[in-house]
CSV table of C-alpha atoms in Angstrom, one decimal:
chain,number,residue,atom,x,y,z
A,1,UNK,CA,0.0,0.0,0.0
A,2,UNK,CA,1.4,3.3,-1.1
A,3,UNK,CA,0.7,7.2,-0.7
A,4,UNK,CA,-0.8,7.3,-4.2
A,5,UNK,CA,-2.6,4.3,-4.3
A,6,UNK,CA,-4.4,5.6,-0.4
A,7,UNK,CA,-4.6,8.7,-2.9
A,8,UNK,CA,-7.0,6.8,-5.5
A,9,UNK,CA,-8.6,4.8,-2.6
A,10,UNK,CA,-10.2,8.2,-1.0
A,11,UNK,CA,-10.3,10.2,-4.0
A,12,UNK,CA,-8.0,12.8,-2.7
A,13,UNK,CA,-4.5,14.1,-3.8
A,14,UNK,CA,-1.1,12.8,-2.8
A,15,UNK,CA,-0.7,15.8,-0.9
A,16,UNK,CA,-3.5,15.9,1.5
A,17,UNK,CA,-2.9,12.0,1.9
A,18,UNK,CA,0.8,13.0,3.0
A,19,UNK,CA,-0.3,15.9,5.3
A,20,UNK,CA,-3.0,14.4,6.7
A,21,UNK,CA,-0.6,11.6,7.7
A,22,UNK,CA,1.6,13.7,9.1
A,23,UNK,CA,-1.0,15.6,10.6
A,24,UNK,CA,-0.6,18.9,9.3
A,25,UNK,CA,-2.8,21.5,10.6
A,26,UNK,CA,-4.1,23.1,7.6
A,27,UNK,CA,-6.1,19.9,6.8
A,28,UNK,CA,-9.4,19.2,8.3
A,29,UNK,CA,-9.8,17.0,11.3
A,30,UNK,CA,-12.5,15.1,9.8
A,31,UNK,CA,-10.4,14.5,6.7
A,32,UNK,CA,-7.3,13.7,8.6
A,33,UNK,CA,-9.4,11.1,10.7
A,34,UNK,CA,-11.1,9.4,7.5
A,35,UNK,CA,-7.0,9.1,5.8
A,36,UNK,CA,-5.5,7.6,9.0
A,37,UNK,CA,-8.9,5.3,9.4
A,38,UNK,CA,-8.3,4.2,6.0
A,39,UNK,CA,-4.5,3.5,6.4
A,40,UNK,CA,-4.9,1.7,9.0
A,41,UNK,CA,-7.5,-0.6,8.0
A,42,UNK,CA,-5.6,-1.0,4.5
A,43,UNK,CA,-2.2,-2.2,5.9
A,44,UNK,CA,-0.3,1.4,4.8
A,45,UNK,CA,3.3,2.1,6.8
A,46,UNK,CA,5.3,5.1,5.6
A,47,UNK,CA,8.5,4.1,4.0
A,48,UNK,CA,11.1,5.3,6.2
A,49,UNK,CA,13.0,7.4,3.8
A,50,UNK,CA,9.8,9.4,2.8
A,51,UNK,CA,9.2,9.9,6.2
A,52,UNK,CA,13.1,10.9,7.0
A,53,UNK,CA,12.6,13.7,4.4
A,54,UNK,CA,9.0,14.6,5.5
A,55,UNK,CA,10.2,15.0,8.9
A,56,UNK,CA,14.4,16.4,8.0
A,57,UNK,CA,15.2,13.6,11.1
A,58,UNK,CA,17.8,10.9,9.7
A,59,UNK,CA,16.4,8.2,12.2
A,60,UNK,CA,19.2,6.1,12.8
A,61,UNK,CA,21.7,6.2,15.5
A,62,UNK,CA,25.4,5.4,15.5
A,63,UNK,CA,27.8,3.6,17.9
A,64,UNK,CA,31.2,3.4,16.4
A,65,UNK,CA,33.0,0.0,18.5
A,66,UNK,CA,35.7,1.5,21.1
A,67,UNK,CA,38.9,0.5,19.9
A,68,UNK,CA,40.0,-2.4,21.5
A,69,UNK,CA,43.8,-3.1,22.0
A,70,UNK,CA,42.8,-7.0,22.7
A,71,UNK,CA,41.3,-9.0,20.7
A,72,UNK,CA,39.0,-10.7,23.9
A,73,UNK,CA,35.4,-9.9,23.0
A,74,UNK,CA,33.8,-7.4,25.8
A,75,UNK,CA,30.1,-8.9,27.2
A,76,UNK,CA,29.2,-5.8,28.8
A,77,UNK,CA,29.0,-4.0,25.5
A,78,UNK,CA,27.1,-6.4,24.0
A,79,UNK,CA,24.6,-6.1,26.2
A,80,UNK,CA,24.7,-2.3,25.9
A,81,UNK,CA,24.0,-2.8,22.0
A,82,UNK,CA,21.2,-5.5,22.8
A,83,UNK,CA,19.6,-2.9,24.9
A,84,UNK,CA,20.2,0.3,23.0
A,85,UNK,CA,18.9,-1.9,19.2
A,86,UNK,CA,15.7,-2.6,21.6
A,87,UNK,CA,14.8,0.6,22.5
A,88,UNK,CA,15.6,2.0,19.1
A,89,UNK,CA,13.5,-0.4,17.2
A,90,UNK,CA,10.2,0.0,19.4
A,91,UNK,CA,10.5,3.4,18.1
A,92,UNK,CA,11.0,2.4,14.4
A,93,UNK,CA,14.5,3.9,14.5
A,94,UNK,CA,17.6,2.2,13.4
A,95,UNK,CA,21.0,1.3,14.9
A,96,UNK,CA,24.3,1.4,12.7
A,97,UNK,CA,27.2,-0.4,14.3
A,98,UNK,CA,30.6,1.0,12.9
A,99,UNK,CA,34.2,-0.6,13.3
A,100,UNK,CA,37.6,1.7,13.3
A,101,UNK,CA,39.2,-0.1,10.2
A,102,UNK,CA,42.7,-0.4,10.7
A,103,UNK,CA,45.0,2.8,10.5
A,104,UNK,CA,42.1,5.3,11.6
A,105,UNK,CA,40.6,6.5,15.0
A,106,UNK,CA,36.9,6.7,16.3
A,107,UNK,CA,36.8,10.2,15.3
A,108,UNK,CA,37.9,9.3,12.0
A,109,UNK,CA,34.5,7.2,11.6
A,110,UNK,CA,32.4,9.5,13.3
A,111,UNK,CA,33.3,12.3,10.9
A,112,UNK,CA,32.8,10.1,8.3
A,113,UNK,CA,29.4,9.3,9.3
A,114,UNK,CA,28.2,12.6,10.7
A,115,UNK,CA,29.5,14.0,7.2
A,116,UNK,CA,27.8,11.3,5.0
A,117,UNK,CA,24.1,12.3,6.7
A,118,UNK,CA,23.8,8.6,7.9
A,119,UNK,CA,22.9,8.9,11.3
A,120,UNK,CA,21.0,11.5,13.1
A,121,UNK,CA,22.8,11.3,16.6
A,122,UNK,CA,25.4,8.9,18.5
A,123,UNK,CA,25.4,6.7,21.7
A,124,UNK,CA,29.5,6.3,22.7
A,125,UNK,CA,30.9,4.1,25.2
A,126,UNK,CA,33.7,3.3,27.5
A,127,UNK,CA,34.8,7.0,28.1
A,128,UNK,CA,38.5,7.7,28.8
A,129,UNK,CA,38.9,10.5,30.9
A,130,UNK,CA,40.0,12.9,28.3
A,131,UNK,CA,37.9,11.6,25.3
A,132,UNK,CA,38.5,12.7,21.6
A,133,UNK,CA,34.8,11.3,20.8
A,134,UNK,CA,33.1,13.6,23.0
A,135,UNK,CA,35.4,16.8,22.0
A,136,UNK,CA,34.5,16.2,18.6
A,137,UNK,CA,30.6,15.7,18.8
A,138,UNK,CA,30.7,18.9,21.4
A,139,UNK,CA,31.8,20.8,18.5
A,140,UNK,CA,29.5,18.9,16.0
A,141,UNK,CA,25.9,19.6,16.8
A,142,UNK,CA,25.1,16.0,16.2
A,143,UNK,CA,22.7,14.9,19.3
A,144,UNK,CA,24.7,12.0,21.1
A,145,UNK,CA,24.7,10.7,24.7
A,146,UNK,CA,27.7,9.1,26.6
A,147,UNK,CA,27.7,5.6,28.6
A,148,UNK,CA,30.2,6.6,31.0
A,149,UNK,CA,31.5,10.7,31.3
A,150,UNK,CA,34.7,11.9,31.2
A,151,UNK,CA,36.3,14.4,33.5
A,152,UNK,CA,34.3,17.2,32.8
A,153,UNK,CA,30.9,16.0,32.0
A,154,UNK,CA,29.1,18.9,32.6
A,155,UNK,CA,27.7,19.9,29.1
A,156,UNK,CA,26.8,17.2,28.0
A,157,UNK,CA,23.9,14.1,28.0
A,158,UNK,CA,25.4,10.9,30.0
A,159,UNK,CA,24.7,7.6,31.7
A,160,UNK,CA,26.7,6.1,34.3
A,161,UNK,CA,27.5,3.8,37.1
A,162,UNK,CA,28.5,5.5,40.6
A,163,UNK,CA,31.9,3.1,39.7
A,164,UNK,CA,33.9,5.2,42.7
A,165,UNK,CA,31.1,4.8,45.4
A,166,UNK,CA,30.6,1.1,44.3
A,167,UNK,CA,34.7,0.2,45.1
A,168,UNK,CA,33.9,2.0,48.7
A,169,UNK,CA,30.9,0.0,48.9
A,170,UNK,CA,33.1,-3.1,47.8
A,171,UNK,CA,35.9,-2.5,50.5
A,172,UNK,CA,33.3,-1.9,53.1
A,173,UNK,CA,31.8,-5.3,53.0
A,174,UNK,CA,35.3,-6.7,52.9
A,175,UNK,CA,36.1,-4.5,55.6
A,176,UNK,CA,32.9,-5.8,57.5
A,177,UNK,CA,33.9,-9.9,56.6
A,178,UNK,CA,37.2,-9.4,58.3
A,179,UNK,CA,39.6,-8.7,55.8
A,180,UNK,CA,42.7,-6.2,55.9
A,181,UNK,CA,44.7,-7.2,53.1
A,182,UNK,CA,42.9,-6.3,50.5
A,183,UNK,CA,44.7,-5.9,46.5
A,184,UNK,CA,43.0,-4.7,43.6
A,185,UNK,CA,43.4,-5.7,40.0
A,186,UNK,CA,42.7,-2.3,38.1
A,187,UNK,CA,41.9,-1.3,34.4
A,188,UNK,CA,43.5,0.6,32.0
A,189,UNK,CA,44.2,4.4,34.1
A,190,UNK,CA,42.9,6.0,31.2
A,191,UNK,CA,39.5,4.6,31.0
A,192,UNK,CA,37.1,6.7,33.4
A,193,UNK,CA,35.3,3.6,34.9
A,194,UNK,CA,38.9,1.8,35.5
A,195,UNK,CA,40.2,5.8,37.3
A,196,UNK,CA,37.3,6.0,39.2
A,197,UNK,CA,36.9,2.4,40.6
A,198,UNK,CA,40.7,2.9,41.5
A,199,UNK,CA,40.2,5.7,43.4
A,200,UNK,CA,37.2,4.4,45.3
A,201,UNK,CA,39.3,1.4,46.3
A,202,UNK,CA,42.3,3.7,47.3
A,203,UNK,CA,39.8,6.2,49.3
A,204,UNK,CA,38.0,3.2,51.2
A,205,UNK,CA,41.2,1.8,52.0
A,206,UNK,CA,42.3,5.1,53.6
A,207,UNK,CA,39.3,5.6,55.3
A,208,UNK,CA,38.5,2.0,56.4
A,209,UNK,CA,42.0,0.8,58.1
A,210,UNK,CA,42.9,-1.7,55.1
A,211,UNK,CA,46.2,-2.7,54.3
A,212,UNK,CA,47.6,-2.1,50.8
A,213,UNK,CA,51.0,-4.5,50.6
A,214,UNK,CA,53.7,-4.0,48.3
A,215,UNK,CA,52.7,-5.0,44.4
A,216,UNK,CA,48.7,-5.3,45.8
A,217,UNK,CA,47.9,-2.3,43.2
A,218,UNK,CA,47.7,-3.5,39.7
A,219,UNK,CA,47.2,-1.0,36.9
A,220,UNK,CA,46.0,-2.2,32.8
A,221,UNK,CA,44.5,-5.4,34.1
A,222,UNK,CA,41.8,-5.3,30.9
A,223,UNK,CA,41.0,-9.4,30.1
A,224,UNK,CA,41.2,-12.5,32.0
A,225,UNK,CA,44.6,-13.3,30.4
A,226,UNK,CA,46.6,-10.4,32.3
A,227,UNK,CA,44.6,-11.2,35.3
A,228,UNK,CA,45.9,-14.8,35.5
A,229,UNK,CA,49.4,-13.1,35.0
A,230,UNK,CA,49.3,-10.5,37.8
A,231,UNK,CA,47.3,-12.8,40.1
A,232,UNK,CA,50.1,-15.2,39.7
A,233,UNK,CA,52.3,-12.2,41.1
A,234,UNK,CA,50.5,-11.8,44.1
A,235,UNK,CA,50.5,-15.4,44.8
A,236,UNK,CA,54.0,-15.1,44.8
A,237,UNK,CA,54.2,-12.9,48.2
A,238,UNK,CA,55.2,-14.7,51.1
A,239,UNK,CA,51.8,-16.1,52.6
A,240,UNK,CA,52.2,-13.9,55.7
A,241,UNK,CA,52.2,-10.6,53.2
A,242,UNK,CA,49.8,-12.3,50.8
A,243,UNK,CA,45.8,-10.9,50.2
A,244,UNK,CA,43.3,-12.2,51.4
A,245,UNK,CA,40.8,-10.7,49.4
A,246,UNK,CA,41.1,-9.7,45.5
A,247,UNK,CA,38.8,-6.8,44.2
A,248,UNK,CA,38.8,-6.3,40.5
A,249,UNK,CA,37.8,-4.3,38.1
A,250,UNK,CA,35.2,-6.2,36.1
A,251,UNK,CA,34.2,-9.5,36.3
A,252,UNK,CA,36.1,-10.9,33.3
A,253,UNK,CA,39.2,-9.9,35.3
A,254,UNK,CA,37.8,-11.7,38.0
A,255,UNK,CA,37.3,-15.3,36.5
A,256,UNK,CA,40.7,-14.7,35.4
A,257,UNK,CA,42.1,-14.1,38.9
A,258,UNK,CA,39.7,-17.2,39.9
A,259,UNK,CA,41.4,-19.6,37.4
A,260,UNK,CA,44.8,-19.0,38.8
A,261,UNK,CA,44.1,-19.0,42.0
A,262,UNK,CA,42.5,-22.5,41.1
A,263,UNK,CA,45.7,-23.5,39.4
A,264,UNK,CA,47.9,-22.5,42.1
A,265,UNK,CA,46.2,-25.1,44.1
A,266,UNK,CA,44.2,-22.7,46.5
A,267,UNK,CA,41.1,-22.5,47.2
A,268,UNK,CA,39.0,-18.9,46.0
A,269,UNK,CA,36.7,-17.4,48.7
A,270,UNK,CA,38.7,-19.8,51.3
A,271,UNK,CA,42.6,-19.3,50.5
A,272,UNK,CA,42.0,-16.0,49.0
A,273,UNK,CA,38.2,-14.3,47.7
A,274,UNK,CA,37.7,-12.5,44.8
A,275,UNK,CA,34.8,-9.8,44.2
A,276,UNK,CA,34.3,-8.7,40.2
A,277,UNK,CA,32.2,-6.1,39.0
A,278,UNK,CA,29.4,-5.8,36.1
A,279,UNK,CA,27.3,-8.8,36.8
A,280,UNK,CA,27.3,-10.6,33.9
A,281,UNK,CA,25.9,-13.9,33.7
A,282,UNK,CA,28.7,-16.5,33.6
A,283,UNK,CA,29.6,-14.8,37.1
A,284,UNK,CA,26.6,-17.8,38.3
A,285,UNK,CA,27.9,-20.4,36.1
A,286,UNK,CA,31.9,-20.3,37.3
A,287,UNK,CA,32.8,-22.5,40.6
A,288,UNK,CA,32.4,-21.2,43.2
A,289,UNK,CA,29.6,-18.9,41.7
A,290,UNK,CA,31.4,-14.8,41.3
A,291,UNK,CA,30.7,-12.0,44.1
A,292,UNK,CA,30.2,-9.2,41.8
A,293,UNK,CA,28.5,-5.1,41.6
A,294,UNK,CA,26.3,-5.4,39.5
A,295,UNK,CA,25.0,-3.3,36.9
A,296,UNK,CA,22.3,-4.0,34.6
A,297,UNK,CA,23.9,-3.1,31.4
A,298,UNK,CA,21.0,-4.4,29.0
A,299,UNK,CA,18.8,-1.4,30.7
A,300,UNK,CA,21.6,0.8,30.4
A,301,UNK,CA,21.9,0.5,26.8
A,302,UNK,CA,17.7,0.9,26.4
A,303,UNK,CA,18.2,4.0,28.7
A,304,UNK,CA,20.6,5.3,26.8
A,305,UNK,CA,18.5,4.8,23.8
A,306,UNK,CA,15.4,6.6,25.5
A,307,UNK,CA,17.7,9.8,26.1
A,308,UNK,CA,19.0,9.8,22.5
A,309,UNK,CA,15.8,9.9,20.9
A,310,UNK,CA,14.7,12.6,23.8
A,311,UNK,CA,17.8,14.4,21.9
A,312,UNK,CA,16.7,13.6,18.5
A,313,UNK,CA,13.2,14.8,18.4
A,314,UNK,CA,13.8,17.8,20.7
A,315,UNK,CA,16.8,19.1,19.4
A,316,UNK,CA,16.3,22.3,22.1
A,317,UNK,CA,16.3,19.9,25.1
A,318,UNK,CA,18.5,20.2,28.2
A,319,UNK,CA,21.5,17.9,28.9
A,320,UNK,CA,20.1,15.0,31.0
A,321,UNK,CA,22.9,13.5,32.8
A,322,UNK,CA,21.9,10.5,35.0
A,323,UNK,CA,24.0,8.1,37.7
A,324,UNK,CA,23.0,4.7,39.1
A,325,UNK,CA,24.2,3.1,42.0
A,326,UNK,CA,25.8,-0.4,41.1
A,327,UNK,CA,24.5,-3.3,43.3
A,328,UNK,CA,26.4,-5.5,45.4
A,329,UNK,CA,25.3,-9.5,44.5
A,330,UNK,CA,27.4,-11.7,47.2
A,331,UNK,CA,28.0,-15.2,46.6
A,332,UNK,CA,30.3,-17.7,47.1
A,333,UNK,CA,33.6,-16.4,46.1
A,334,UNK,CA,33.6,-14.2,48.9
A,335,UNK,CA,34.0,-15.4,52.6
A,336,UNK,CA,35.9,-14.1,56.0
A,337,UNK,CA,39.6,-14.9,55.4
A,338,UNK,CA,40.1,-18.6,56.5
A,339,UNK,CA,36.5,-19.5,55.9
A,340,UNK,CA,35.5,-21.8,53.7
A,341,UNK,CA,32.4,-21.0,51.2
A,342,UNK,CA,30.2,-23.8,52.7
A,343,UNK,CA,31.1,-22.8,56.3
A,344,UNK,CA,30.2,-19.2,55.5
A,345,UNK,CA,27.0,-20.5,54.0
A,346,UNK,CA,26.1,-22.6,57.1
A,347,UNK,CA,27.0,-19.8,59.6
A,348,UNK,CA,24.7,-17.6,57.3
């Protein structure tokens, strides 16, 4: 069903059919009800590049992929796309996914896109703390909105986890189990989430009494692999100086920390606990099952889809800038020092 054959149906002109539809106000409510009635009942759905022009709204949103200096896939993000694709599709609206081919940046795609017309506004992710991506779309007047924010976030639309509070949050119930010696496997210092979850363990740490041995801070801990590397390091400390508690900085890190702690013969959550952070599912399904902060990344990414469109349609529309507050999921992996995961469970 087409605009001209709606046209012939009625016994109108493609005009009023096309105003009518996009309810004009210069045509007559009665008409305007009798052409909507009709499309409706005959099956008729705008074609979205006729509405794209009728409208001047390119209605498809870009994510360029972060680079990634590893090739380990990132589960977090994917469930940010799963979540932002959602949202954008109940509104008829489109998501293009981008890669940075080899020998160019993220800005170099974003300027490609925002200069071929192809999308009408960005999501980005995985801020650094001084980001090129935002810089650029600051200066662009493309609508976009940031998963993360960068050190000054204040003119601009973002979504975010409370990533320092949650490490204090993190230490604390350490703190409360009984543990002193508590190291942290940290990200890459660059990206914000990995800076700020840092400082939240540093700040508890001060705060709370905890003891941070030589070699218990470990900076650019991004995959499982260079988690099984520096926990093997820590392993290495004489048991007396040893942790007794691991915090890292997601939870991929974590069940990389948990395999060689496994393979060093120990036990994890009785020899030494480990507490990851971003919830994902196979944090249930590893042995024993992953203490974690969680965040719920698929609603992140359909929040981060409601705030884009917000952008989109109301070009005139205040930054919204929004923080959540990650939540602490205990399980197994996590005990008093010296106590095993079914003894904790039994004194529970």
């Amino acid at each position: 069903m087409s605009i001209a054959r709606l046209a012939r149906h009625l016994g109108l002109s493609e005009g009023t059919i096309s105003r009518a539809l996009n309810n004009y106000p210069d045509i007559a409510e009665k008409t305007r009800e009798r052409v909507q009635k009709a499309a409706r009942e005959l099956g008729y759905r705008p074609s979205s590049s006729a509405r794209r022009l009728a409208r001047g709204v390119i209605e498809t949103i870009g994510f360029v992929l972060p680079t990634c200096r590893t090739q380990h896939s990132d589960p977090f993000l994917a469930e940010i796309l799963n979540g932002l694709a959602t949202e954008l599709a109940l509104h008829d609206w489109d998501l293009l996914v981008s890669a940075v081919p080899d020998g160019q940046n993220e800005v170099d795609v974003i300027d490609r896109l925002v200069g071929s017309c192809k999308v009408g506004g960005f999501v980005i992710a995985r801020t650094r703390r001084h980001d090129a991506r935002v810089d650029y779309l600051r200066q662009s007047g493309v609508p976009f909105v940031v998963q993360g924010r960068t050190d000054d976030p204040s003119d601009y639309s973002w979504l975010d986890i409370d990533n320092e509070q949650a490490f204090i949050d993190a230490v604390s119930y350490l703190r409360r189990l009984g543990h002193v010696k508590i190291a942290c496997l940290s990200g890459d210092p660059t990206m914000n989430f990995a800076w700020q979850r840092r400082s939240g363990y540093l700040h508890a740490m001060a705060q709370q009494g905890g003891h941070i041995g030589v070699g218990y801070l470990i900076d650019g801990i991004t995959d499982a692999v260079s988690a099984k590397d520096a926990t093997n390091r820590l392993l290495s400390i004489t048991e007396n100086d040893r942790p007794t508690a691991l915090l890292c900085v997601t939870d991929a890190v974590a069940i990389g920390a948990m395999q060689a702690i496994n393979g060093a013969g120990l036990g994890v959550g009785r020899d030494i606990s480990v507490m990851g952070f971003d919830g994902l599912p196979i944090g249930q399904a590893v042995h024993p099952a992953l203490t974690t902060l969680h965040q719920d990344s698929y609603e992140i990414g359909r929040e981060a889809g409601r705030m884009v469109l917000g952008l989109c349609t109301d070009p005139s529309s205040l930054p919204k800038q929004t923080l959540w507050q990650a939540k602490l999921t205990p399980r197994a992996s996590v005990n008093p020092p010296g106590t095993s995961p079914a003894q904790h469970n039994q004194g529970g």
